[in-house]
Every structure is written in C-alpha cells, then in structure tokens.
Short mmCIF file of C-alpha atoms and ligand atoms in Angstrom, two decimals:
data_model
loop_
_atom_site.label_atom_id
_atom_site.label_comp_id
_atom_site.label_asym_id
_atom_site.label_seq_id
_atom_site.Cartn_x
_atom_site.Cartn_y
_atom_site.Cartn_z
CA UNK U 1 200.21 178.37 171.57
CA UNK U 2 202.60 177.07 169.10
CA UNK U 3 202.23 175.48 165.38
CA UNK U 4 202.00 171.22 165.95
CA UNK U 5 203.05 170.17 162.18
CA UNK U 6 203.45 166.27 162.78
CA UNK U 7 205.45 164.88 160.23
CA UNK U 8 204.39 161.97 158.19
CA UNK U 9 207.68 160.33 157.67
CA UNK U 10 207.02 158.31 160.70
CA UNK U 11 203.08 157.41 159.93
CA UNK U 12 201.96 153.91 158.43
CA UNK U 13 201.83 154.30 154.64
CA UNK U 14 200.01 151.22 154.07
CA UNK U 15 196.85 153.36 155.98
CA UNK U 16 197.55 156.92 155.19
CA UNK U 17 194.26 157.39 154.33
CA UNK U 18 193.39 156.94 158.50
CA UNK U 19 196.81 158.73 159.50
CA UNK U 20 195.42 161.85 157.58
CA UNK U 21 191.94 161.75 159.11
CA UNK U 22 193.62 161.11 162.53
CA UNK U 23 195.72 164.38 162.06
CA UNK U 24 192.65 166.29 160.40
CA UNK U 25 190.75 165.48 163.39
CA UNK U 26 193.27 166.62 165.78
CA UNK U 27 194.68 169.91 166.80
CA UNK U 28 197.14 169.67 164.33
CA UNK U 29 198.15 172.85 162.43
CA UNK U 30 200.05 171.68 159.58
CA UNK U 31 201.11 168.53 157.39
CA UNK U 32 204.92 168.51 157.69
CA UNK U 33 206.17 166.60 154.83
CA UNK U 34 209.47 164.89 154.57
CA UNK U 35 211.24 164.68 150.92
CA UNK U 36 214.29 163.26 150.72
CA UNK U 37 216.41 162.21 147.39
CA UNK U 38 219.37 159.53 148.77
CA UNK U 39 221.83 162.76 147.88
CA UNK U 40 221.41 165.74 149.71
CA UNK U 41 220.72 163.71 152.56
CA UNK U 42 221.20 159.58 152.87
CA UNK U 43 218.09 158.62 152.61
CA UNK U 44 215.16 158.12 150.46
CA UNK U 45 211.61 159.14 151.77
CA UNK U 46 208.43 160.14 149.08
CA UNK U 47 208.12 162.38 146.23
CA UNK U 48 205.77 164.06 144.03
CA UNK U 49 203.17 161.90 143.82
CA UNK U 50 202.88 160.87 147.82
CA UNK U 51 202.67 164.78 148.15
CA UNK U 52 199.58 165.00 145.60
CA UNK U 53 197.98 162.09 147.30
CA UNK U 54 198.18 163.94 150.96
CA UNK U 55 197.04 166.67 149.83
CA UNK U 56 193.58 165.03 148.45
CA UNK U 57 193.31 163.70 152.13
CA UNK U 58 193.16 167.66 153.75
CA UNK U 59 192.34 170.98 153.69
CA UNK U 60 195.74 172.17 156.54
CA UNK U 61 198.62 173.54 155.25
CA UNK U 62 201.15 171.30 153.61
CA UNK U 63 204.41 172.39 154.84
CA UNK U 64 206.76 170.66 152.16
CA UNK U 65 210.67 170.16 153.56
CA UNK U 66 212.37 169.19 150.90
CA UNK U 67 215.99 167.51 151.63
CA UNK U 68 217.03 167.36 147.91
CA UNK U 69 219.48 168.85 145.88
CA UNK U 70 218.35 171.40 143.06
CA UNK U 71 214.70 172.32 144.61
CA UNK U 72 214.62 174.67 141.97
CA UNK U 73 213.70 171.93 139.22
CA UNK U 74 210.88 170.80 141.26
CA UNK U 75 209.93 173.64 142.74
CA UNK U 76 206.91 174.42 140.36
CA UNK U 77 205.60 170.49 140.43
CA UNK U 78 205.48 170.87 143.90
CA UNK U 79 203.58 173.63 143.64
CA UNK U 80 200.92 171.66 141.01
CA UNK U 81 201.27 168.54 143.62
CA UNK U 82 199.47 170.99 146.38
CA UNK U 83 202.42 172.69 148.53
CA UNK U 84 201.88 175.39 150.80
CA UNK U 85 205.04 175.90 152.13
CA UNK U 86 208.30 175.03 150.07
CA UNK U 87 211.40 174.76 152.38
CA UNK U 88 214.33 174.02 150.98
CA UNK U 89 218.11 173.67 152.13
CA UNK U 90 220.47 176.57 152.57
CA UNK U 91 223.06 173.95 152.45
CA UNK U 92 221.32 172.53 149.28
CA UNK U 93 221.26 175.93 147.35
CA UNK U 94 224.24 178.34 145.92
CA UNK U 95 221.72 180.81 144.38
CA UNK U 96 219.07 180.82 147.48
CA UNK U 97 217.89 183.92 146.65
CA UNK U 98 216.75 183.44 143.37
CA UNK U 99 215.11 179.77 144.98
CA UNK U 100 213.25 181.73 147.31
CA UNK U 101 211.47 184.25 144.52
CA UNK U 102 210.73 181.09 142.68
CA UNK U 103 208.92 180.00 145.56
CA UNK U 104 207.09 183.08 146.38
CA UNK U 105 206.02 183.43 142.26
CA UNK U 106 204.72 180.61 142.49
CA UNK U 107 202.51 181.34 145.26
CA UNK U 108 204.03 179.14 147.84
CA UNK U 109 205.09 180.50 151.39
CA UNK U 110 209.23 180.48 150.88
CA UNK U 111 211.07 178.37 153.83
CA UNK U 112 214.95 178.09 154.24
CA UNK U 113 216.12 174.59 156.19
CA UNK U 114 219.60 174.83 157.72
CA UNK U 115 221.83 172.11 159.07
CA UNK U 116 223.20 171.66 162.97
CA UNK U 117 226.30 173.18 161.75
CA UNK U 118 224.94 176.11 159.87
CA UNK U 119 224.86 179.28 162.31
CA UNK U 120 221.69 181.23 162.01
CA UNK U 121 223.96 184.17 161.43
CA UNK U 122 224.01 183.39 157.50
CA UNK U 123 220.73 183.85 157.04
CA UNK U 124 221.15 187.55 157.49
CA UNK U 125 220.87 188.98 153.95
CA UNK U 126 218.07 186.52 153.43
CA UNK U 127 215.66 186.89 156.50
CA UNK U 128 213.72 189.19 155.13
CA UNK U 129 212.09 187.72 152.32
CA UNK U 130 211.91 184.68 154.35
CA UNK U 131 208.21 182.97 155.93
CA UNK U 132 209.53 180.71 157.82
CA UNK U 133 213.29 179.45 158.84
CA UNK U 134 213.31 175.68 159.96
CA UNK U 135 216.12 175.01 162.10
CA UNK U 136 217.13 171.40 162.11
CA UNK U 137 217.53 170.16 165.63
CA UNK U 138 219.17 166.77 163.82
CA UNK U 139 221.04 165.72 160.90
CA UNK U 140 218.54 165.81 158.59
CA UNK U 141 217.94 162.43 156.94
CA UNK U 142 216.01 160.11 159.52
CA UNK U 143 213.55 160.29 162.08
CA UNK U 144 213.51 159.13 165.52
CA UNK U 145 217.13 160.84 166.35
CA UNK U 146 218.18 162.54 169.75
CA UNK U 147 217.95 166.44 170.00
CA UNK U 148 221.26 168.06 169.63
CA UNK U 149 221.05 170.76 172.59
CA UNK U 150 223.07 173.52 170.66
CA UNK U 151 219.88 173.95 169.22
CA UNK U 152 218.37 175.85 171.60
CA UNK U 153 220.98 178.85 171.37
CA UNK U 154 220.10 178.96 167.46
CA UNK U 155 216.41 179.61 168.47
CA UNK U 156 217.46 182.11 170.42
CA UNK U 157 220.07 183.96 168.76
CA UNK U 158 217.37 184.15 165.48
CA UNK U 159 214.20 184.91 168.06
CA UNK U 160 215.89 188.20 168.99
CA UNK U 161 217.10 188.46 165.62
CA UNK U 162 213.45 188.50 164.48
CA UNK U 163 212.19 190.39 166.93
CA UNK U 164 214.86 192.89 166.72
CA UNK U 165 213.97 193.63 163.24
CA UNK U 166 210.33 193.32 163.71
CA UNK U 167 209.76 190.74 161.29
CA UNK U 168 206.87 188.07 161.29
CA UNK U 169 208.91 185.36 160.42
CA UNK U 170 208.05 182.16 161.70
CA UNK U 171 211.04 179.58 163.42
CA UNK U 172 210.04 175.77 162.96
CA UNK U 173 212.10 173.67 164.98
CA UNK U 174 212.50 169.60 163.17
CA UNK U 175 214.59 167.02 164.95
CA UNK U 176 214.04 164.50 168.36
CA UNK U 177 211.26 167.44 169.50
CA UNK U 178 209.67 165.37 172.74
CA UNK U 179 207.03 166.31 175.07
CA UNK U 180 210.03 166.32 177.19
CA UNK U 181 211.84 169.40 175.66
CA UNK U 182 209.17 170.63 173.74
CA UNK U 183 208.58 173.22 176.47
CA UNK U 184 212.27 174.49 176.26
CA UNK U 185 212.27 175.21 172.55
CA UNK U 186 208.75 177.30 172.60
CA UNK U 187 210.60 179.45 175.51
CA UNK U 188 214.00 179.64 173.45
CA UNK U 189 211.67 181.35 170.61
CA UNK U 190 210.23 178.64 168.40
CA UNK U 191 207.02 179.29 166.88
CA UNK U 192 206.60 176.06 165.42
CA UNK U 193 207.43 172.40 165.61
CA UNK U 194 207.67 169.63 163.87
CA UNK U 195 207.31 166.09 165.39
CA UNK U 196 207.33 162.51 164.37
CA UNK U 197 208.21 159.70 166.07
CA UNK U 198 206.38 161.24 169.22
CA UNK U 199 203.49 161.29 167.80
CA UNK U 200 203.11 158.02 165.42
CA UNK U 201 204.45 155.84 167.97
CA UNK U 202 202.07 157.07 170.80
CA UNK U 203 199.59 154.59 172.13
CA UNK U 204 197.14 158.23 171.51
CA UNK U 205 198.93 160.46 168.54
CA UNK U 206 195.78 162.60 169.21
CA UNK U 207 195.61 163.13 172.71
CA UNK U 208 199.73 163.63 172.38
CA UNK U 209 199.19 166.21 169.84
CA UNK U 210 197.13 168.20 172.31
CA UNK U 211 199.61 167.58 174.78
CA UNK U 212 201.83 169.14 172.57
CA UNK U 213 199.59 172.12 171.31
CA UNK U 214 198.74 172.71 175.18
CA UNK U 215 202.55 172.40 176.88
C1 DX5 L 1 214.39 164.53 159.56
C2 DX5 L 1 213.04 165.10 159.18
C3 DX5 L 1 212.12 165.29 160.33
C4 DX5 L 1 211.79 164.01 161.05
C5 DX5 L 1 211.33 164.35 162.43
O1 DX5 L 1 215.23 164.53 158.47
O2 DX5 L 1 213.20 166.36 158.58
O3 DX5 L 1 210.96 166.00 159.95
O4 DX5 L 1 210.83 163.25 160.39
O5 DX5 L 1 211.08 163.16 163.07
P1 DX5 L 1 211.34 162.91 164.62
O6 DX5 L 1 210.27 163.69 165.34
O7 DX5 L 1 211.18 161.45 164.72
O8 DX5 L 1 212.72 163.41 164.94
ZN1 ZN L 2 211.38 167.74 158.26
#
C-alpha cells in the first residue's frame, strides 16, 4: 500500500483548521508541506510559522519540502517549528552532505528533492545516508501541473538502485500524481506520493484519498 502525503499547497488557508481534521480523519499518511522562497523556485508559498501552526493541528508526520535556497540556515527552526522530515534540493545545495548530517543531528528524517532534469544517477555517493529521495515529477514551483512521463524511468532506475543495494530508502514521487497514473508510478517503484490538486479540488478529498491509498 503506498504512503498518501497530500500536500497542503492546494488546501483553503482561510479554513486550515477543517483541511487538517479532514486529512487527520482520512487515510492519509503524512502532511506534505510545500515551502517555497520566490528564488530557488518562482514562487512564494508559507514559511515558518504556517509550519508551526500545522503542526498544532496533528499528530502524522510532517514531511517538510523545502524549495529554498540555503536550507541549512533554517534547517534547525524547522526543526523547533515541528518537522519530521526535512527535504531539501540537490539543486539548492553545493555542500549536500554536510545539509543532510544537519538534518539527521537534529533529529529530523534527511530527504534530498531533485529536479526533472537531475538524473537519479547523482545521488550515488549520497543514497546511503539518505530516508527518503523525492523525485519531482514537475518543475517544482506550482501545483496543479501535468506529469512529465520521463519520470517514470527515474523511479525505476533508483527502485533497482535501492533494491540492489538493499537499502530502506523510501522514493516520494511530487508533481501532476492523478488517480489516473497513480497506479503506474507505485509499479515503476514509488513508495510514496505526494498529491494536491487531486485531492483539494475533489468534490470527496477523503473518499479520493482512499482511492488513492487503495489503487
Ligand atoms: C510543487 C510542489 C508539489 C505540489 C503538488 O512545487 O512541490 O508538492 O503542491 O501539487 P499537485 O498535486 O497539484 O501537482
Ligand atoms: Zn512538494
């Protein structure tokens, strides 16, 4: 059964209070929580603060994606603002090593984010002190965008990867993830996805999450 980690970015703020009981009531595994800073990526989403305020509204896992530049300045407020997961941006990070030991000292599960054009292949020297890789199935930066199918040979190529080295490292797929193709990325090797616009802008966001947790 896979990991259903909705993401907020496409929930009403003005009753966030409801959209996190709606999700906590749900089969929902995770809180996937979109930070952007209007540099690494060209948009602006929710910080700190928004993050703290989540977290108050439930006990799942907040998986934290942040799409900002330097996540090593923030890395410990994120921590304080309730973060389980910290996943930042191999595009976003020269020394990503030394991010993802930040992340781990701080008690945090480490994630590393990369881009539609970033092959899976450079995470090589980095996979294994890695919880989870989240493989952008868009250009990160918005929601509600199509799928870009190349996707599904990154899943892959890292599944086998994985498997080959017998880690338990967990492959998040983020990006235009429908109950149409949903069922092709959990059989290309995802273990986990992330989903929006499905979700929020279904007439039942519960009854679609079990659709999704139930493919
Ligand atoms: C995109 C974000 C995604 C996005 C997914 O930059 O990282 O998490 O909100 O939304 P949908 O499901 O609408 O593509
Ligand atoms: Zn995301």
């Amino acid at each position: 059964m896979p990991i259903i980690a909705p993401s907020l970015l496409a929930c009403n703020f003005l009753k966030l209070q409801d959209e996190c009981n709606l999700l906590n009531e749900s089969e929902a595994d995770w809180f996937h929580l979109d930070v952007m800073d209007g540099r690494f990526v060209p948009n602006i989403s929710f910080g700190l603060p928004v993050v703290a305020q989540i977290r108050e509204a439930t006990s799942k896992p907040c998986d934290v994606h942040l799409m900002i530049e330097e996540p090593g300045k923030y890395a410990a407020d994120f921590k304080i603002a309730g973060a389980d997961h910290l996943i930042v941006h191999y595009e976003a990070c020269p020394h990503l090593h030394r991010n993802v030991q930040q992340i781990k000292t701080l008690g945090m599960k480490a994630g590393v984010a990369i881009n539609p054009h970033t092959p899976v292949q450079l995470l090589q020297d980095i996979l294994h002190d890695l919880d989870i890789v989240l493989i952008m199935s868009v250009n990160p930066g918005f929601g509600g965008q199509q799928f870009i199918p190349h996707s599904l040979s990154k899943i892959q190529m890292l599944r086998q990867r994985i498997d080959q080295l017998g880690l338990p490292t967990i492959i998040e797929v983020d990006g235009g993830v429908t109950l149409e193709n949903a069922k092709s990325i959990i059989e290309a090797g995802a273990h986990s996805l992330v989903t929006g616009t499905t979700i929020f802008k279904a007439a039942d966001p519960r009854a679609t999450i079990s659709r999704f947790k139930h493919l």
